[in-house]
């Protein structure tokens, strides 16, 4: 029996890598995308090594070795030709896709008074267009099998506006609106569409932000950490694996009655209802 096929973008590190690991552990065939081919190869080695360490018996390790489950597709998802070529390859190779995880990190934003039309165009091109186009291209493959899961990694600024993250919030809100519309359209077909909103998660991006705060505010890294978590009721930074666990559930058959939803993984940080 063919294993479910899942495409994860931004899969070479951070939350994307954790999602890929979680789905691999649940026996999905993975198509991993990122811009850097070398980083993707490193991600594949990491995923397979961790799965081997966690295998309980020699027979489990044997099953994994008999069926390669990870396919790498390096490329820039902001490029329309790359997206089209990816789905042509998926269609020709498998003719189906079960799960799409749209995972593109938002770029550092600008305040409203600093914004230019070029900033807006860049924000739309970097995240909004790839999310919408990848979803559109996945839809026919999912509709023909009457099953599919589209999971968008978005962010809390869509629901908690912040002037410092103005463009991020605007783009993420647009993704949420589009996801709800598509979810309603596809609900009768067995396809679900949901958005996951990570809060402060310990990734390379988090460490860079913490160091930037410490440097620009002339405070210690410890104080910068305290500043970042002061509004989090759980009083700690989240782990990529905690986001991945939710994504793995939403990717599963057990989540069939969950669609059009926005779910935060943030330790209680988001205040809006």
Short mmCIF file of C-alpha atoms in Angstrom, two decimals:
data_model
loop_
_atom_site.label_atom_id
_atom_site.label_comp_id
_atom_site.label_asym_id
_atom_site.label_seq_id
_atom_site.Cartn_x
_atom_site.Cartn_y
_atom_site.Cartn_z
CA UNK A 1 0.00 0.00 0.00
CA UNK A 2 1.35 3.43 -0.96
CA UNK A 3 2.28 5.65 1.93
CA UNK A 4 0.70 9.12 2.03
CA UNK A 5 2.74 11.71 0.17
CA UNK A 6 3.51 15.02 1.85
CA UNK A 7 5.17 18.15 0.50
CA UNK A 8 6.86 20.39 3.10
CA UNK A 9 8.35 23.71 2.03
CA UNK A 10 11.01 25.46 4.08
CA UNK A 11 12.02 22.04 5.35
CA UNK A 12 15.76 22.41 5.85
CA UNK A 13 15.70 23.82 9.39
CA UNK A 14 13.64 25.08 12.29
CA UNK A 15 9.92 24.42 12.32
CA UNK A 16 9.92 22.99 8.79
CA UNK A 17 12.56 20.42 9.68
CA UNK A 18 10.70 19.44 12.85
CA UNK A 19 7.51 18.97 10.82
CA UNK A 20 9.34 16.81 8.31
CA UNK A 21 10.75 14.69 11.14
CA UNK A 22 7.33 14.23 12.73
CA UNK A 23 5.72 13.17 9.46
CA UNK A 24 8.60 10.86 8.58
CA UNK A 25 8.21 9.16 11.95
CA UNK A 26 4.55 8.62 11.04
CA UNK A 27 5.58 6.90 7.79
CA UNK A 28 4.75 9.60 5.26
CA UNK A 29 6.65 9.74 2.00
CA UNK A 30 8.22 13.18 2.09
CA UNK A 31 8.97 15.72 -0.59
CA UNK A 32 11.18 18.32 1.06
CA UNK A 33 11.77 21.75 -0.39
CA UNK A 34 14.15 24.57 0.51
CA UNK A 35 16.30 26.95 -1.48
CA UNK A 36 19.63 25.43 -0.45
CA UNK A 37 20.33 21.95 -1.82
CA UNK A 38 23.13 21.29 0.65
CA UNK A 39 20.96 22.23 3.61
CA UNK A 40 18.25 19.89 2.34
CA UNK A 41 20.72 17.00 2.16
CA UNK A 42 21.79 17.75 5.73
CA UNK A 43 18.12 17.81 6.77
CA UNK A 44 17.52 14.42 5.16
CA UNK A 45 20.53 12.93 6.95
CA UNK A 46 19.32 14.35 10.26
CA UNK A 47 15.79 13.01 9.81
CA UNK A 48 16.94 9.53 8.87
CA UNK A 49 19.53 9.40 11.64
CA UNK A 50 17.02 10.40 14.30
CA UNK A 51 14.47 7.91 13.00
CA UNK A 52 17.08 5.17 13.14
CA UNK A 53 17.98 6.07 16.73
CA UNK A 54 14.32 5.99 17.71
CA UNK A 55 13.52 2.69 15.97
CA UNK A 56 12.69 0.08 18.59
CA UNK A 57 13.53 -3.14 16.78
CA UNK A 58 15.79 -4.35 13.94
CA UNK A 59 12.67 -5.13 11.88
CA UNK A 60 11.55 -1.50 12.07
CA UNK A 61 14.95 -0.35 10.86
CA UNK A 62 14.78 -2.91 8.05
CA UNK A 63 11.40 -1.62 6.85
CA UNK A 64 12.78 1.91 6.65
CA UNK A 65 15.84 0.81 4.67
CA UNK A 66 13.72 -1.09 2.12
CA UNK A 67 11.72 1.97 1.08
CA UNK A 68 13.38 5.37 0.68
CA UNK A 69 10.84 7.90 1.79
CA UNK A 70 12.49 11.28 1.34
CA UNK A 71 12.72 13.13 -1.95
CA UNK A 72 14.53 16.45 -2.17
CA UNK A 73 13.38 19.27 -4.40
CA UNK A 74 15.62 22.33 -3.94
CA UNK A 75 14.28 25.56 -5.38
CA UNK A 76 12.87 28.97 -4.63
CA UNK A 77 9.12 28.81 -4.11
CA UNK A 78 8.82 32.52 -4.92
CA UNK A 79 9.62 31.56 -8.53
CA UNK A 80 6.47 30.62 -10.48
CA UNK A 81 8.43 28.38 -12.86
CA UNK A 82 9.91 26.42 -9.94
CA UNK A 83 6.48 25.88 -8.40
CA UNK A 84 5.06 24.73 -11.72
CA UNK A 85 7.98 22.37 -12.35
CA UNK A 86 7.59 20.91 -8.87
CA UNK A 87 3.95 20.02 -9.39
CA UNK A 88 4.59 18.71 -12.88
CA UNK A 89 7.16 16.38 -11.32
CA UNK A 90 4.79 15.33 -8.53
CA UNK A 91 2.00 14.66 -11.02
CA UNK A 92 4.23 12.64 -13.35
CA UNK A 93 5.92 10.70 -10.54
CA UNK A 94 2.94 9.90 -8.29
CA UNK A 95 -0.21 11.48 -9.72
CA UNK A 96 -1.34 12.35 -6.19
CA UNK A 97 -0.53 14.41 -3.12
CA UNK A 98 -2.05 13.90 0.32
CA UNK A 99 -0.59 16.68 2.44
CA UNK A 100 0.77 20.15 1.66
CA UNK A 101 2.58 22.07 4.40
CA UNK A 102 3.13 25.69 3.36
CA UNK A 103 6.01 26.89 5.49
CA UNK A 104 7.73 30.11 4.45
CA UNK A 105 9.07 32.34 7.23
CA UNK A 106 7.99 35.97 7.11
CA UNK A 107 10.72 38.45 6.44
CA UNK A 108 11.60 41.12 8.98
CA UNK A 109 8.89 43.72 8.69
CA UNK A 110 8.87 47.50 8.57
CA UNK A 111 6.77 49.98 10.44
CA UNK A 112 3.86 51.66 8.58
CA UNK A 113 5.70 54.98 8.32
CA UNK A 114 8.70 53.24 6.74
CA UNK A 115 6.70 51.20 4.23
CA UNK A 116 7.09 51.66 0.47
CA UNK A 117 5.26 50.00 -2.44
CA UNK A 118 8.38 47.89 -2.97
CA UNK A 119 8.09 46.54 0.57
CA UNK A 120 4.49 45.53 -0.07
CA UNK A 121 5.30 43.88 -3.39
CA UNK A 122 8.16 41.95 -1.80
CA UNK A 123 6.00 40.75 1.10
CA UNK A 124 3.29 39.54 -1.26
CA UNK A 125 5.76 37.80 -3.57
CA UNK A 126 7.73 36.13 -0.77
CA UNK A 127 4.86 34.46 1.07
CA UNK A 128 1.29 35.20 -0.02
CA UNK A 129 1.66 34.23 -3.67
CA UNK A 130 3.58 30.98 -2.98
CA UNK A 131 1.04 29.86 -0.37
CA UNK A 132 -1.93 30.56 -2.63
CA UNK A 133 -0.36 29.10 -5.77
CA UNK A 134 0.90 25.93 -4.10
CA UNK A 135 -2.55 25.39 -2.61
CA UNK A 136 -4.17 25.92 -6.00
CA UNK A 137 -1.83 23.41 -7.66
CA UNK A 138 -2.35 20.84 -4.92
CA UNK A 139 -6.13 21.01 -5.13
CA UNK A 140 -6.66 18.91 -8.31
CA UNK A 141 -4.39 16.14 -7.01
CA UNK A 142 -6.29 16.04 -3.73
CA UNK A 143 -9.74 16.35 -5.30
CA UNK A 144 -9.24 13.34 -7.55
CA UNK A 145 -8.57 11.17 -4.51
CA UNK A 146 -11.24 12.89 -2.36
CA UNK A 147 -8.70 13.41 0.39
CA UNK A 148 -6.19 16.07 1.30
CA UNK A 149 -4.70 18.24 4.00
CA UNK A 150 -3.42 21.78 3.46
CA UNK A 151 -1.63 23.24 6.48
CA UNK A 152 -0.37 26.82 6.43
CA UNK A 153 2.29 27.91 8.90
CA UNK A 154 1.36 31.54 9.53
CA UNK A 155 1.90 33.51 12.74
CA UNK A 156 0.12 35.33 15.55
CA UNK A 157 0.70 38.80 14.12
CA UNK A 158 -2.21 38.13 11.77
CA UNK A 159 -4.51 38.28 14.81
CA UNK A 160 -2.42 40.44 17.14
CA UNK A 161 -1.41 43.53 15.10
CA UNK A 162 1.96 45.02 15.93
CA UNK A 163 3.38 48.13 14.23
CA UNK A 164 6.86 46.59 14.24
CA UNK A 165 5.55 43.59 12.28
CA UNK A 166 3.06 45.48 10.14
CA UNK A 167 3.65 43.74 6.80
CA UNK A 168 3.96 40.30 8.38
CA UNK A 169 0.59 40.72 10.04
CA UNK A 170 -1.03 42.00 6.86
CA UNK A 171 0.24 39.11 4.71
CA UNK A 172 -0.60 36.50 7.33
CA UNK A 173 -4.12 37.91 7.71
CA UNK A 174 -4.58 37.59 3.95
CA UNK A 175 -3.44 33.96 4.12
CA UNK A 176 -5.92 33.27 6.92
CA UNK A 177 -8.77 34.81 4.94
CA UNK A 178 -7.89 32.84 1.82
CA UNK A 179 -7.48 29.61 3.77
CA UNK A 180 -10.96 29.97 5.29
CA UNK A 181 -12.49 30.56 1.86
CA UNK A 182 -10.74 27.54 0.35
CA UNK A 183 -11.58 25.40 3.39
CA UNK A 184 -15.28 26.16 2.98
CA UNK A 185 -15.13 25.38 -0.73
CA UNK A 186 -13.30 22.08 -0.30
CA UNK A 187 -14.99 20.82 2.87
CA UNK A 188 -17.48 18.56 1.02
CA UNK A 189 -14.63 16.88 -0.88
CA UNK A 190 -12.70 15.47 2.08
CA UNK A 191 -9.99 18.12 1.92
CA UNK A 192 -9.22 20.24 4.98
CA UNK A 193 -7.38 23.57 5.14
CA UNK A 194 -6.05 24.96 8.41
CA UNK A 195 -3.58 27.55 9.69
CA UNK A 196 -1.09 26.96 12.48
CA UNK A 197 0.31 30.00 14.29
CA UNK A 198 3.63 29.48 16.07
CA UNK A 199 4.47 31.88 18.86
CA UNK A 200 7.99 32.39 20.18
CA UNK A 201 9.72 29.18 19.08
CA UNK A 202 13.37 28.26 19.62
CA UNK A 203 14.76 28.37 16.09
CA UNK A 204 17.74 30.05 14.45
CA UNK A 205 15.46 33.01 13.85
CA UNK A 206 14.67 33.22 17.57
CA UNK A 207 18.34 33.17 18.54
CA UNK A 208 19.10 35.92 16.01
CA UNK A 209 16.25 38.04 17.35
CA UNK A 210 17.40 37.52 20.94
CA UNK A 211 20.96 38.52 20.11
CA UNK A 212 19.71 41.56 18.18
CA UNK A 213 17.66 42.70 21.17
CA UNK A 214 20.60 42.21 23.51
CA UNK A 215 22.94 44.15 21.23
CA UNK A 216 20.66 47.07 20.40
CA UNK A 217 19.29 47.42 23.94
CA UNK A 218 22.71 46.95 25.60
CA UNK A 219 21.41 44.17 27.82
CA UNK A 220 22.48 40.60 28.50
CA UNK A 221 21.23 37.65 26.47
CA UNK A 222 19.46 36.45 29.61
CA UNK A 223 17.61 39.76 29.91
CA UNK A 224 16.74 39.63 26.22
CA UNK A 225 15.27 36.17 26.76
CA UNK A 226 13.22 37.48 29.68
CA UNK A 227 11.90 40.28 27.49
CA UNK A 228 10.84 37.84 24.78
CA UNK A 229 8.93 35.56 27.14
CA UNK A 230 7.47 38.12 29.55
CA UNK A 231 4.02 37.99 27.87
CA UNK A 232 3.92 34.19 27.61
CA UNK A 233 1.82 32.61 30.39
CA UNK A 234 3.90 29.43 30.27
CA UNK A 235 6.99 31.58 30.83
CA UNK A 236 9.15 29.74 28.34
CA UNK A 237 10.06 29.52 24.68
CA UNK A 238 8.32 26.85 22.61
CA UNK A 239 10.09 24.05 20.76
CA UNK A 240 9.75 23.31 17.03
CA UNK A 241 8.62 19.79 17.91
CA UNK A 242 5.61 21.23 19.73
CA UNK A 243 4.47 22.94 16.53
CA UNK A 244 5.23 19.80 14.55
CA UNK A 245 3.05 17.66 16.80
CA UNK A 246 0.00 19.77 15.97
CA UNK A 247 0.83 19.74 12.26
CA UNK A 248 1.16 15.95 12.35
CA UNK A 249 -2.33 15.68 13.83
CA UNK A 250 -3.80 18.04 11.24
CA UNK A 251 -2.11 16.00 8.52
CA UNK A 252 -3.70 12.79 9.75
CA UNK A 253 -6.99 11.09 8.93
CA UNK A 254 -8.05 11.66 12.55
CA UNK A 255 -8.34 15.41 11.90
CA UNK A 256 -11.03 14.96 9.24
CA UNK A 257 -13.57 17.20 11.03
CA UNK A 258 -11.15 20.07 11.63
CA UNK A 259 -11.06 22.63 8.83
CA UNK A 260 -10.97 26.38 8.35
CA UNK A 261 -9.33 26.80 11.76
CA UNK A 262 -6.57 29.02 13.16
CA UNK A 263 -4.68 27.31 15.97
CA UNK A 264 -1.86 28.96 17.92
CA UNK A 265 1.07 27.10 19.45
CA UNK A 266 2.33 29.89 21.69
CA UNK A 267 2.12 29.00 25.36
CA UNK A 268 -1.00 31.13 25.71
CA UNK A 269 0.57 34.33 24.38
CA UNK A 270 -2.18 35.30 21.92
CA UNK A 271 -4.75 37.39 23.77
CA UNK A 272 -7.53 37.68 21.20
CA UNK A 273 -10.37 35.18 21.34
#
